[in-house]
PDB file of C-alpha atoms in Angstrom:
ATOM      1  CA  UNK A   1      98.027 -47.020  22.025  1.00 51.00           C
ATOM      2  CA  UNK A   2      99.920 -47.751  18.418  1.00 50.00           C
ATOM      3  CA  UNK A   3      98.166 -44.646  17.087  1.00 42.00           C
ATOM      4  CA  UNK A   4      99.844 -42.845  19.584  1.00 41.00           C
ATOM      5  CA  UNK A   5     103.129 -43.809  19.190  1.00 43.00           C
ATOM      6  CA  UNK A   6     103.467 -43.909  15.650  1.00 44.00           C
ATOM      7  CA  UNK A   7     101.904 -40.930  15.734  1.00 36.00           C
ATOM      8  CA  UNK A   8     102.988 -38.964  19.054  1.00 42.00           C
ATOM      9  CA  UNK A   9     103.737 -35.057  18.511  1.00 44.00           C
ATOM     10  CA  UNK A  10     104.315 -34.189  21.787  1.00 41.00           C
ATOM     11  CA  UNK A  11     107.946 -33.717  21.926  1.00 44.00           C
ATOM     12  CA  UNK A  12     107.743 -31.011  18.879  1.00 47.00           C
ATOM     13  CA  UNK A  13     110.494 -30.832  16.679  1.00 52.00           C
ATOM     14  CA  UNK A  14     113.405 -32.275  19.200  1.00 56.00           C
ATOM     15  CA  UNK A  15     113.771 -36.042  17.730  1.00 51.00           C
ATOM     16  CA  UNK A  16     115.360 -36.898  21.107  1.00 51.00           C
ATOM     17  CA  UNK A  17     112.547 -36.349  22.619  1.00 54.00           C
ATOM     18  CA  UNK A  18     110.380 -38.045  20.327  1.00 55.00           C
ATOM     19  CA  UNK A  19     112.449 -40.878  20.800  1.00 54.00           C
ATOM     20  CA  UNK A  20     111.591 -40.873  24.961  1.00 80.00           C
ATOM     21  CA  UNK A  21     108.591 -40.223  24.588  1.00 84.00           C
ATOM     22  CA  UNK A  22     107.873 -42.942  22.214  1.00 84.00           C
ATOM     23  CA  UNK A  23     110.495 -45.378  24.138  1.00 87.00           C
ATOM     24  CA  UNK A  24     108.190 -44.582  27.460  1.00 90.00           C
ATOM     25  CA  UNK A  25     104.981 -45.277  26.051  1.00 92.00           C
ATOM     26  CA  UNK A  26     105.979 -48.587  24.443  1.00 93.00           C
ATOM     27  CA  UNK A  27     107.466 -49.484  27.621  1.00 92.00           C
ATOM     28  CA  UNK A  28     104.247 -48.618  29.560  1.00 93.00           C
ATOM     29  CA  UNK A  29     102.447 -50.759  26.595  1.00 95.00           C
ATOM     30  CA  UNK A  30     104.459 -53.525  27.928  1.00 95.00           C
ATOM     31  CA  UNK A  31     103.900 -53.592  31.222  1.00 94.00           C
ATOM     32  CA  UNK A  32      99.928 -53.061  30.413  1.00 96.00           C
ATOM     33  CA  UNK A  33     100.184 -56.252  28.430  1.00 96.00           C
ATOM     34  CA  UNK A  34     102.100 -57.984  30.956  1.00 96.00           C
ATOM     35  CA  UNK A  35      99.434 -57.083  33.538  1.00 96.00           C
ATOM     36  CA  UNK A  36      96.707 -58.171  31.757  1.00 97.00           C
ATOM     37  CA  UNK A  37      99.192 -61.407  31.116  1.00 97.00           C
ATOM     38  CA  UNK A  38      99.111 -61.846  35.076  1.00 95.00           C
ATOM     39  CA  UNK A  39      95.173 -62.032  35.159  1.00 96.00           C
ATOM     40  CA  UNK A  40      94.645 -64.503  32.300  1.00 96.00           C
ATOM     41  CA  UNK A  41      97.200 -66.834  34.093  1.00 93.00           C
ATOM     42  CA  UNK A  42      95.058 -66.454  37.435  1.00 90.00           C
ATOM     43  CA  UNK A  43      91.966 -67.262  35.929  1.00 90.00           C
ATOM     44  CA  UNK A  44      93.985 -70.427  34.428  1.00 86.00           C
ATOM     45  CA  UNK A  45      93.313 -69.086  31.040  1.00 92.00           C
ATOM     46  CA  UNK A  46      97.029 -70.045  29.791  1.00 93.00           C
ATOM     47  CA  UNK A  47      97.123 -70.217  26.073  1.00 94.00           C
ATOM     48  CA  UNK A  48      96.111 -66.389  26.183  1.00 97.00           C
ATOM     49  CA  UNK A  49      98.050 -65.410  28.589  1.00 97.00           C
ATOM     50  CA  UNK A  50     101.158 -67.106  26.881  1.00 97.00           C
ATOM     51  CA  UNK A  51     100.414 -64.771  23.912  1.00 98.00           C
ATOM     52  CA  UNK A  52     100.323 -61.215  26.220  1.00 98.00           C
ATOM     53  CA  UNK A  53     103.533 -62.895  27.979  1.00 97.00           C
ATOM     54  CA  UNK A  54     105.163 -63.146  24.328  1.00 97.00           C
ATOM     55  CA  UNK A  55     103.694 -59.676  23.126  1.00 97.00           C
ATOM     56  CA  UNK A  56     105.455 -57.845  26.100  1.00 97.00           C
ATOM     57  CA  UNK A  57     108.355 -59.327  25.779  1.00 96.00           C
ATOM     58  CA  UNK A  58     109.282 -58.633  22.494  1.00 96.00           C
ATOM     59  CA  UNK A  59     108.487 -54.799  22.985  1.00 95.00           C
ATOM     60  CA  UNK A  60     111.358 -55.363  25.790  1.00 94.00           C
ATOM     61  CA  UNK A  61     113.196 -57.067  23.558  1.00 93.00           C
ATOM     62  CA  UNK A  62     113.130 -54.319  21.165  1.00 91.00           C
ATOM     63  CA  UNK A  63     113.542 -51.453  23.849  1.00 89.00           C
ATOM     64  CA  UNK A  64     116.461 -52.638  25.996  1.00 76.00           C
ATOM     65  CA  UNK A  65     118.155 -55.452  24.507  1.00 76.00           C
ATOM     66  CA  UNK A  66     118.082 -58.807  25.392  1.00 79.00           C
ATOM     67  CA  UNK A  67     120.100 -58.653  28.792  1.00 79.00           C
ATOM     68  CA  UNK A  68     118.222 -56.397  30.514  1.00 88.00           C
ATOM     69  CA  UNK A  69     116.556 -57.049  34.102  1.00 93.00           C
ATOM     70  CA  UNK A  70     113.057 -56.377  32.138  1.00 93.00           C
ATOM     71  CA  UNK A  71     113.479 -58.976  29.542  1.00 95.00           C
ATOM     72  CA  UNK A  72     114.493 -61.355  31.947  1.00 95.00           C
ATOM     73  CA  UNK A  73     111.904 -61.084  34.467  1.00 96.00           C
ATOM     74  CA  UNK A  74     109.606 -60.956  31.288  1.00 96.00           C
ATOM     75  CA  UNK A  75     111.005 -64.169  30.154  1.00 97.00           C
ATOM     76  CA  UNK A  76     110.806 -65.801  33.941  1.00 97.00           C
ATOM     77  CA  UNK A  77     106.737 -64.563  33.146  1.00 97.00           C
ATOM     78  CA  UNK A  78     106.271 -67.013  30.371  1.00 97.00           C
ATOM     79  CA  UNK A  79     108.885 -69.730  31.774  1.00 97.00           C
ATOM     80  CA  UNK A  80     105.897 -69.840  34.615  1.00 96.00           C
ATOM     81  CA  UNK A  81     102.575 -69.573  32.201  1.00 96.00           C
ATOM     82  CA  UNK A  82     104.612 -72.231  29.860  1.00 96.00           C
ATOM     83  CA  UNK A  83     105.359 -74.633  32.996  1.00 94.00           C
ATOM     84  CA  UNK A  84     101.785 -74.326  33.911  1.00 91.00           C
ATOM     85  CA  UNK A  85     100.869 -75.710  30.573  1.00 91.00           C
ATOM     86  CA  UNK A  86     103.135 -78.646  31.416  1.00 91.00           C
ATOM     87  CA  UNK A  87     105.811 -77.557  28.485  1.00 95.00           C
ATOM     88  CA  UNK A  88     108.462 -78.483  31.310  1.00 96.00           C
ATOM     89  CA  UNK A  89     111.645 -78.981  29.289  1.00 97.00           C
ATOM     90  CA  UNK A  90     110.478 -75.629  27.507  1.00 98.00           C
ATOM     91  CA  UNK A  91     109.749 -73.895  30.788  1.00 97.00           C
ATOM     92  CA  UNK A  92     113.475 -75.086  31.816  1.00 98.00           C
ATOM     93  CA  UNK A  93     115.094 -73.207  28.851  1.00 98.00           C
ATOM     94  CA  UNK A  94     113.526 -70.533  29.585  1.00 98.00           C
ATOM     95  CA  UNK A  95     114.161 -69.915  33.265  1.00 98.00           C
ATOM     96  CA  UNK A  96     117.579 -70.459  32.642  1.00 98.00           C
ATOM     97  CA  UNK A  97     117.558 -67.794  29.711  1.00 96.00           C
ATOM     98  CA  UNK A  98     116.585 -65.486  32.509  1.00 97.00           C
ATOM     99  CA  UNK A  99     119.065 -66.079  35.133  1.00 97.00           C
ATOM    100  CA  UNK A 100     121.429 -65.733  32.357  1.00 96.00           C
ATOM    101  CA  UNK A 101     119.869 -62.418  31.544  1.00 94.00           C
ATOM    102  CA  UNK A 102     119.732 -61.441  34.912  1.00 95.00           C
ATOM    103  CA  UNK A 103     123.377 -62.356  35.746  1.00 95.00           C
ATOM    104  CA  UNK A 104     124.213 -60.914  32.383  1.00 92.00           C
ATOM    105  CA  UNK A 105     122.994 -57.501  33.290  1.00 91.00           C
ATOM    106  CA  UNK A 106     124.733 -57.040  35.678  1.00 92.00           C
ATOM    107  CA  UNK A 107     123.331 -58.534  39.011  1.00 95.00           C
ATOM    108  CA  UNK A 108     125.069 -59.922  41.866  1.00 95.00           C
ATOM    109  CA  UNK A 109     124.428 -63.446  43.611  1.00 94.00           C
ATOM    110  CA  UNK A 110     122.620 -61.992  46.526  1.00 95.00           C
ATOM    111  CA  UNK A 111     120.083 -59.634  44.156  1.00 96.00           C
ATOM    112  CA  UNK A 112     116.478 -60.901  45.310  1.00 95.00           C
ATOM    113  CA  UNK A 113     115.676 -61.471  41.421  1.00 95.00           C
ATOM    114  CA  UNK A 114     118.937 -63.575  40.667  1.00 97.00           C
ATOM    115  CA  UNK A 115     117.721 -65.753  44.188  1.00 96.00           C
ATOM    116  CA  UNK A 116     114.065 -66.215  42.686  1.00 95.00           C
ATOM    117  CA  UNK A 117     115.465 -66.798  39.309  1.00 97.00           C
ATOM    118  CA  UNK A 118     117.841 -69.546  40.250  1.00 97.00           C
ATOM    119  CA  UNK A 119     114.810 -70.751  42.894  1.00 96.00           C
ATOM    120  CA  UNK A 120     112.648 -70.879  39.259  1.00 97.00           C
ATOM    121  CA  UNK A 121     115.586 -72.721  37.149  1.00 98.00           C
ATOM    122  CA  UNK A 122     115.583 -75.203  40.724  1.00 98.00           C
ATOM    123  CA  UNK A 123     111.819 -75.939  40.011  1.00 96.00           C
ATOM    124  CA  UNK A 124     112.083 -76.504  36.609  1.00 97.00           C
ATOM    125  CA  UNK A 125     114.904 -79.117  36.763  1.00 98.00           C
ATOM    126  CA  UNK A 126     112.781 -81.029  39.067  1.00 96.00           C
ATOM    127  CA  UNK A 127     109.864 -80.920  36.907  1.00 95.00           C
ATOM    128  CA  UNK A 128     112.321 -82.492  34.212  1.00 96.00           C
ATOM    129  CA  UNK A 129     113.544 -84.653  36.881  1.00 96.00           C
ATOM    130  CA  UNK A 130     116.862 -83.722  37.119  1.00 98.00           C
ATOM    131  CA  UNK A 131     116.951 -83.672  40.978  1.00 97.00           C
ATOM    132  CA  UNK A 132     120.526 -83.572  41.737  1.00 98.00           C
ATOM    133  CA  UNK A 133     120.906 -80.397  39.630  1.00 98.00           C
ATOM    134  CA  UNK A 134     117.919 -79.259  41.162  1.00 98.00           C
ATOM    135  CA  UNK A 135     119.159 -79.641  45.008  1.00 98.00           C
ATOM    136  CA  UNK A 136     122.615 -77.707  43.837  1.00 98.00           C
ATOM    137  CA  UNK A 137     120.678 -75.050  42.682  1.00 97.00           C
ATOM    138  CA  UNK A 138     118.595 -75.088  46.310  1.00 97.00           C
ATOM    139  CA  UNK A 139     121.639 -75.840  48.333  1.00 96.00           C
ATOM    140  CA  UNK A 140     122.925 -72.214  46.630  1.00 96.00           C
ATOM    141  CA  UNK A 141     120.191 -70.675  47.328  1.00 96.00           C
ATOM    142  CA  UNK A 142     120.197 -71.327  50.617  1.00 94.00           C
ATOM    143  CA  UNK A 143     123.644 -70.363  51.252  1.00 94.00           C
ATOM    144  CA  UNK A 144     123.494 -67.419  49.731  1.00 95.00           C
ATOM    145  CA  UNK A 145     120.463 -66.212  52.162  1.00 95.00           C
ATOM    146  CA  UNK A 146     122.229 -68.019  55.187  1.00 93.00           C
ATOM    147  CA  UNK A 147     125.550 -65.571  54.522  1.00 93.00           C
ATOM    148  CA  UNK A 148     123.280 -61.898  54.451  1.00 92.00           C
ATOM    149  CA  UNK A 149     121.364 -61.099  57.529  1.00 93.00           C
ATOM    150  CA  UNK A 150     118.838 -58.852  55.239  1.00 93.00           C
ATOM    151  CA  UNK A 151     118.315 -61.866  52.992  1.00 93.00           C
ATOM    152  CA  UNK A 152     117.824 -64.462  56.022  1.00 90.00           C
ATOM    153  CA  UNK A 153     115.171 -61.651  57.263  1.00 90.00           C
ATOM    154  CA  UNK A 154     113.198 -61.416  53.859  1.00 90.00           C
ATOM    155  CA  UNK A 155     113.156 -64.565  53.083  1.00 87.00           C
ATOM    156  CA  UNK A 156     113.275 -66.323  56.409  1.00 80.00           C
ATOM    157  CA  UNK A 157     112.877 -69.924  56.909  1.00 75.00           C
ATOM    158  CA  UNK A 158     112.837 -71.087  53.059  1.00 76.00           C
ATOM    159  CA  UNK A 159     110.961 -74.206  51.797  1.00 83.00           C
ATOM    160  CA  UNK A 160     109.733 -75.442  48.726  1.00 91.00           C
ATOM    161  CA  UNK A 161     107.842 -78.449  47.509  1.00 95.00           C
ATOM    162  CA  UNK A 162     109.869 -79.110  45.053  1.00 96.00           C
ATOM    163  CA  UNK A 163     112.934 -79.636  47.076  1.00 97.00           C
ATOM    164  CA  UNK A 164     111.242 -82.345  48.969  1.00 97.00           C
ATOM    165  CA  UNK A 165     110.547 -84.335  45.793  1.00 95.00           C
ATOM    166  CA  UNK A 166     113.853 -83.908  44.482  1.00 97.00           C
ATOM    167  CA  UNK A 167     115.116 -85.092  47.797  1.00 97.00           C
ATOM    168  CA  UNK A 168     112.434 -87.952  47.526  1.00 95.00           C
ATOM    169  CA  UNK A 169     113.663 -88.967  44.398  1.00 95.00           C
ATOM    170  CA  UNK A 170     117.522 -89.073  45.439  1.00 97.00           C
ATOM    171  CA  UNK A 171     116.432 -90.872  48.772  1.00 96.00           C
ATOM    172  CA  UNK A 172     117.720 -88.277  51.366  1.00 97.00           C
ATOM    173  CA  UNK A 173     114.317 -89.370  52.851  1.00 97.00           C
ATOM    174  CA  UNK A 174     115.398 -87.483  56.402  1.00 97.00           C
ATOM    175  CA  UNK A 175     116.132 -84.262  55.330  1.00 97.00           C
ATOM    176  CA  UNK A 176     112.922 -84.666  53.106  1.00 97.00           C
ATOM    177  CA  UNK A 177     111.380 -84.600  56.234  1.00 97.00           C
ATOM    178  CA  UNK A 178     113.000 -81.765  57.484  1.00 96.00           C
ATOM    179  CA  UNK A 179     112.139 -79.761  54.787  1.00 96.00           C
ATOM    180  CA  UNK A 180     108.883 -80.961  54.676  1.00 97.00           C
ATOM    181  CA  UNK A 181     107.552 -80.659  58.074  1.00 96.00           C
ATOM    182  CA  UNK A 182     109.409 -77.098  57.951  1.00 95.00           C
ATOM    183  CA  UNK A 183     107.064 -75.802  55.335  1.00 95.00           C
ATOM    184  CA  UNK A 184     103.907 -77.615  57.053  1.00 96.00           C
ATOM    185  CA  UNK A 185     104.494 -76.095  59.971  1.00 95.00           C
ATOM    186  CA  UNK A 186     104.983 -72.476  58.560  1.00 93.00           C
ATOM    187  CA  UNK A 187     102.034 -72.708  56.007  1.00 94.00           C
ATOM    188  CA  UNK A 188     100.045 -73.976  59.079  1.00 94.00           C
ATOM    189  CA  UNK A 189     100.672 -71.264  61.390  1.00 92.00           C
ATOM    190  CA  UNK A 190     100.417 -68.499  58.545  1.00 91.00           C
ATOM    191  CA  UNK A 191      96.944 -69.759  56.668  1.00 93.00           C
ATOM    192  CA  UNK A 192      96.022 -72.431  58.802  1.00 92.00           C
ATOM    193  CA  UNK A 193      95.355 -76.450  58.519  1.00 88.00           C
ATOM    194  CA  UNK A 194      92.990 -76.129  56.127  1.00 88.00           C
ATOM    195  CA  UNK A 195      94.358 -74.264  53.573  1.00 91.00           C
ATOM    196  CA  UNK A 196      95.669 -75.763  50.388  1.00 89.00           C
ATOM    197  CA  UNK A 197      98.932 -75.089  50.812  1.00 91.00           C
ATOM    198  CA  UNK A 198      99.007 -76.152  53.874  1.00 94.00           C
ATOM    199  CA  UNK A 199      97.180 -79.398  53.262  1.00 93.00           C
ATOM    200  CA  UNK A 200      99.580 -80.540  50.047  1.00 94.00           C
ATOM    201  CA  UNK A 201     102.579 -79.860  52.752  1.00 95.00           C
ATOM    202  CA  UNK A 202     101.051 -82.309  55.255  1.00 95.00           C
ATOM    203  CA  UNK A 203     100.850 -84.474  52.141  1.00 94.00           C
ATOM    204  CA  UNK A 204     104.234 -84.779  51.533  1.00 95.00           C
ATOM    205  CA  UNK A 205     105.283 -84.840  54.936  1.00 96.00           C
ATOM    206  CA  UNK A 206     103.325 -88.093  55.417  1.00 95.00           C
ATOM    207  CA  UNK A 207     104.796 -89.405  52.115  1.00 94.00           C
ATOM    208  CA  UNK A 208     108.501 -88.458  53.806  1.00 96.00           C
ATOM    209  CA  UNK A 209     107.254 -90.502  56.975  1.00 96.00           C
ATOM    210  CA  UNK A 210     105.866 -93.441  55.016  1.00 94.00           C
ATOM    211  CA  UNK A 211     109.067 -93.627  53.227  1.00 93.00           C
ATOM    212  CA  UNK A 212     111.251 -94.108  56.515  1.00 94.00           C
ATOM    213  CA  UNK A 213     108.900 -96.800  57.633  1.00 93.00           C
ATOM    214  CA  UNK A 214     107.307 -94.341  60.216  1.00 94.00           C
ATOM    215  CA  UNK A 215     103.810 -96.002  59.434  1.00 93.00           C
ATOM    216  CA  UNK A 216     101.728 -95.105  62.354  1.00 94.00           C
ATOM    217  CA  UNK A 217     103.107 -90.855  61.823  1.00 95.00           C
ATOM    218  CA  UNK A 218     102.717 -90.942  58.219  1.00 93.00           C
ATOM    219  CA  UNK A 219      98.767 -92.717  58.401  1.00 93.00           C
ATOM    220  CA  UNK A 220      97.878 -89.576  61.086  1.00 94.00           C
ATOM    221  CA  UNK A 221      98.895 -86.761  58.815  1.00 94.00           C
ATOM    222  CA  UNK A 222      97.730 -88.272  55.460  1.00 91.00           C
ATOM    223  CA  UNK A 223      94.520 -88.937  57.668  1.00 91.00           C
ATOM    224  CA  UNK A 224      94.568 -85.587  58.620  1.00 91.00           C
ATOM    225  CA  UNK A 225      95.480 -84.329  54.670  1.00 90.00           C
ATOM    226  CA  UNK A 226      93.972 -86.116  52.813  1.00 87.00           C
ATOM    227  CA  UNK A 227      90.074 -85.162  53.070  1.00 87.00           C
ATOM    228  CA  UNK A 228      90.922 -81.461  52.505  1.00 86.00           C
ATOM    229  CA  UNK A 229      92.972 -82.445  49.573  1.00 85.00           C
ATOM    230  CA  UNK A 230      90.728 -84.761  47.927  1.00 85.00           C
ATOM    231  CA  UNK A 231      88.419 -81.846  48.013  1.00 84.00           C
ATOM    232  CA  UNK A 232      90.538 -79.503  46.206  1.00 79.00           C
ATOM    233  CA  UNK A 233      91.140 -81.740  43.881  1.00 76.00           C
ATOM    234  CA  UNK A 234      87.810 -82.374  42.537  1.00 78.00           C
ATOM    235  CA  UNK A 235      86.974 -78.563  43.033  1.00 76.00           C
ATOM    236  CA  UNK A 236      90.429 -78.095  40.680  1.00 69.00           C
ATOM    237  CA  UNK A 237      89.520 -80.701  38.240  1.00 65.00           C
ATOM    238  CA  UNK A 238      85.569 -79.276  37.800  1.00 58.00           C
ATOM    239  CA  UNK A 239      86.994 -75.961  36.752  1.00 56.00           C
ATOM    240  CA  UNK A 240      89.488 -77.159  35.093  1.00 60.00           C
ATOM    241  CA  UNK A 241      92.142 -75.316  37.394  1.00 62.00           C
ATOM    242  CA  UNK A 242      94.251 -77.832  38.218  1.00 67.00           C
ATOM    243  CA  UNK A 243      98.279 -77.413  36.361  1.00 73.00           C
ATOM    244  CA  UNK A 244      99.853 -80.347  34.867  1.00 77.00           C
ATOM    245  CA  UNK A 245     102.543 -79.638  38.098  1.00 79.00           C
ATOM    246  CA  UNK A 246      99.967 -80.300  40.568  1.00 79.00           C
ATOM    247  CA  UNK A 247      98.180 -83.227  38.875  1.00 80.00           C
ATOM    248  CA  UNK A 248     101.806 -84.399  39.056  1.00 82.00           C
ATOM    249  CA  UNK A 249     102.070 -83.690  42.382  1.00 84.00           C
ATOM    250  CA  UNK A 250      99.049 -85.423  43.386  1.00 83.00           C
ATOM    251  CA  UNK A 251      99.936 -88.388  41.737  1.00 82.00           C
ATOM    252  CA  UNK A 252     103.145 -88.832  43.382  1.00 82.00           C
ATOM    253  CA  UNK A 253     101.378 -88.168  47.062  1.00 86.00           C
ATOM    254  CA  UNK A 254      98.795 -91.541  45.567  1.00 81.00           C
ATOM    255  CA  UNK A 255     101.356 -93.556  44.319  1.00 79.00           C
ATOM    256  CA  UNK A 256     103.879 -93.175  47.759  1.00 70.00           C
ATOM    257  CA  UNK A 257     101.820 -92.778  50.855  1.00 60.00           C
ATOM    258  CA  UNK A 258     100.903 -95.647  52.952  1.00 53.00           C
ATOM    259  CA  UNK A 259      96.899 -96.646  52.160  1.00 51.00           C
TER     260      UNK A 259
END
């Protein structure tokens, strides 16, 4: 593909042309390497996927500038495969390079990538443990859905996992609960108990409970959990599939539920 475009006659003699013709296929280049990006980072191979992440994003770079809605949701890309390597403080910068970018090009509060962009710089601050800033960022988030009927219908009830730690860690135990058995309840009736998702939400629903001195609720669902999650786990830790997030994760579910 660099053979071509160095070398691309198509457009004749018309340099304009050329120029289009070379801009499209170097933009095409970049979403091919971004693709391939996307598989490496589902088959948990990270360090390579970080360097197809990086490759793409400096042909954006070079093609549109650096606030432009593809160089942001190219940096969002590696802000993810970097968190996954448990780089959080690096992951942080970098998610909240893109909402910058995002904002910076132009896109309004209520644009579905400025919402998952600010729901990405949310994650990261908890990850750093900076759960007040975090629960801003969610309690903006929310309100921003909760004022655009389209919005409240494409994203519908929204929950995340990270919320309920950082409302763990600042002690707002009962609306960690909320939250908590929210998600559980969706992930249950979408996948089913068994899934994984839906397991880890039981998880830190009973954690919620067990923090609120609800002993005899919290011991049934982390009865309930904790089998499936033990499981998946061990399955995670044999192929060597398990993030530095979720080992995190797991701890905190150890260290807080009632045993």
């Amino acid at each position: 593909m660099d053979i071509r475009i160095k070398y691309n006659n198509i457009a004749g003699n018309n340099p304009n042309a050329k120029l289009n013709q070379k801009e499209q296929m170097l933009s095409f280049k970049a979403y091919m390497l971004s693709l391939v990006a996307n598989s490496l980072q589902a088959q948990k191979k990270l360090i390579e996927a970080e360097y197809y992440h990086r490759e793409s994003l400096k042909i954006y770079l070079g093609l549109g500038g650096k606030n432009s809605i593809r160089v942001a949701r190219q940096i969002a890309r590696l802000s993810s495969v970097v968190t996954e390597q448990g780089r959080f403080e690096e992951g942080n910068i970098l998610a909240q390079y893109s909402l910058k970018s995002y904002i910076e090009a132009g896109l309004p509060d209520k644009a579905l990538n400025v919402i998952s962009s600010k729901k990405a710089v949310a994650s990261t601050l908890v990850n750093i443990e900076k759960y007040s800033e975090a629960l801003n960022y969610f309690t903006a988030i929310k309100s921003t859905i909760n004022s655009d009927e389209f919005l409240k219908k494409y994203f519908g009830e929204l929950g995340d996992l990270d919320e309920v730690v950082a409302l763990i860690f600042t002690k707002n135990f009962q609306k960690a609960e909320t939250v908590a058995q929210s998600i559980f309840e969706n992930e249950k009736s979408k996948v089913g108990s068994n899934h994984p998702r839906t397991v880890l939400a039981q998880a830190f629903y009973a954690v919620t409970l067990q923090e609120q001195k609800k002993i005899e609720e919290a011991k049934k669902n982390f009865k309930e959990a904790i089998p499936s999650l033990i499981e998946q786990i061990r399955n995670d830790s044999e192929t060597s599939n398990i993030s530095k997030k979720s080992q995190r994760r797991f701890s905190l579910i150890a260290d807080m539920v009632f045993w």
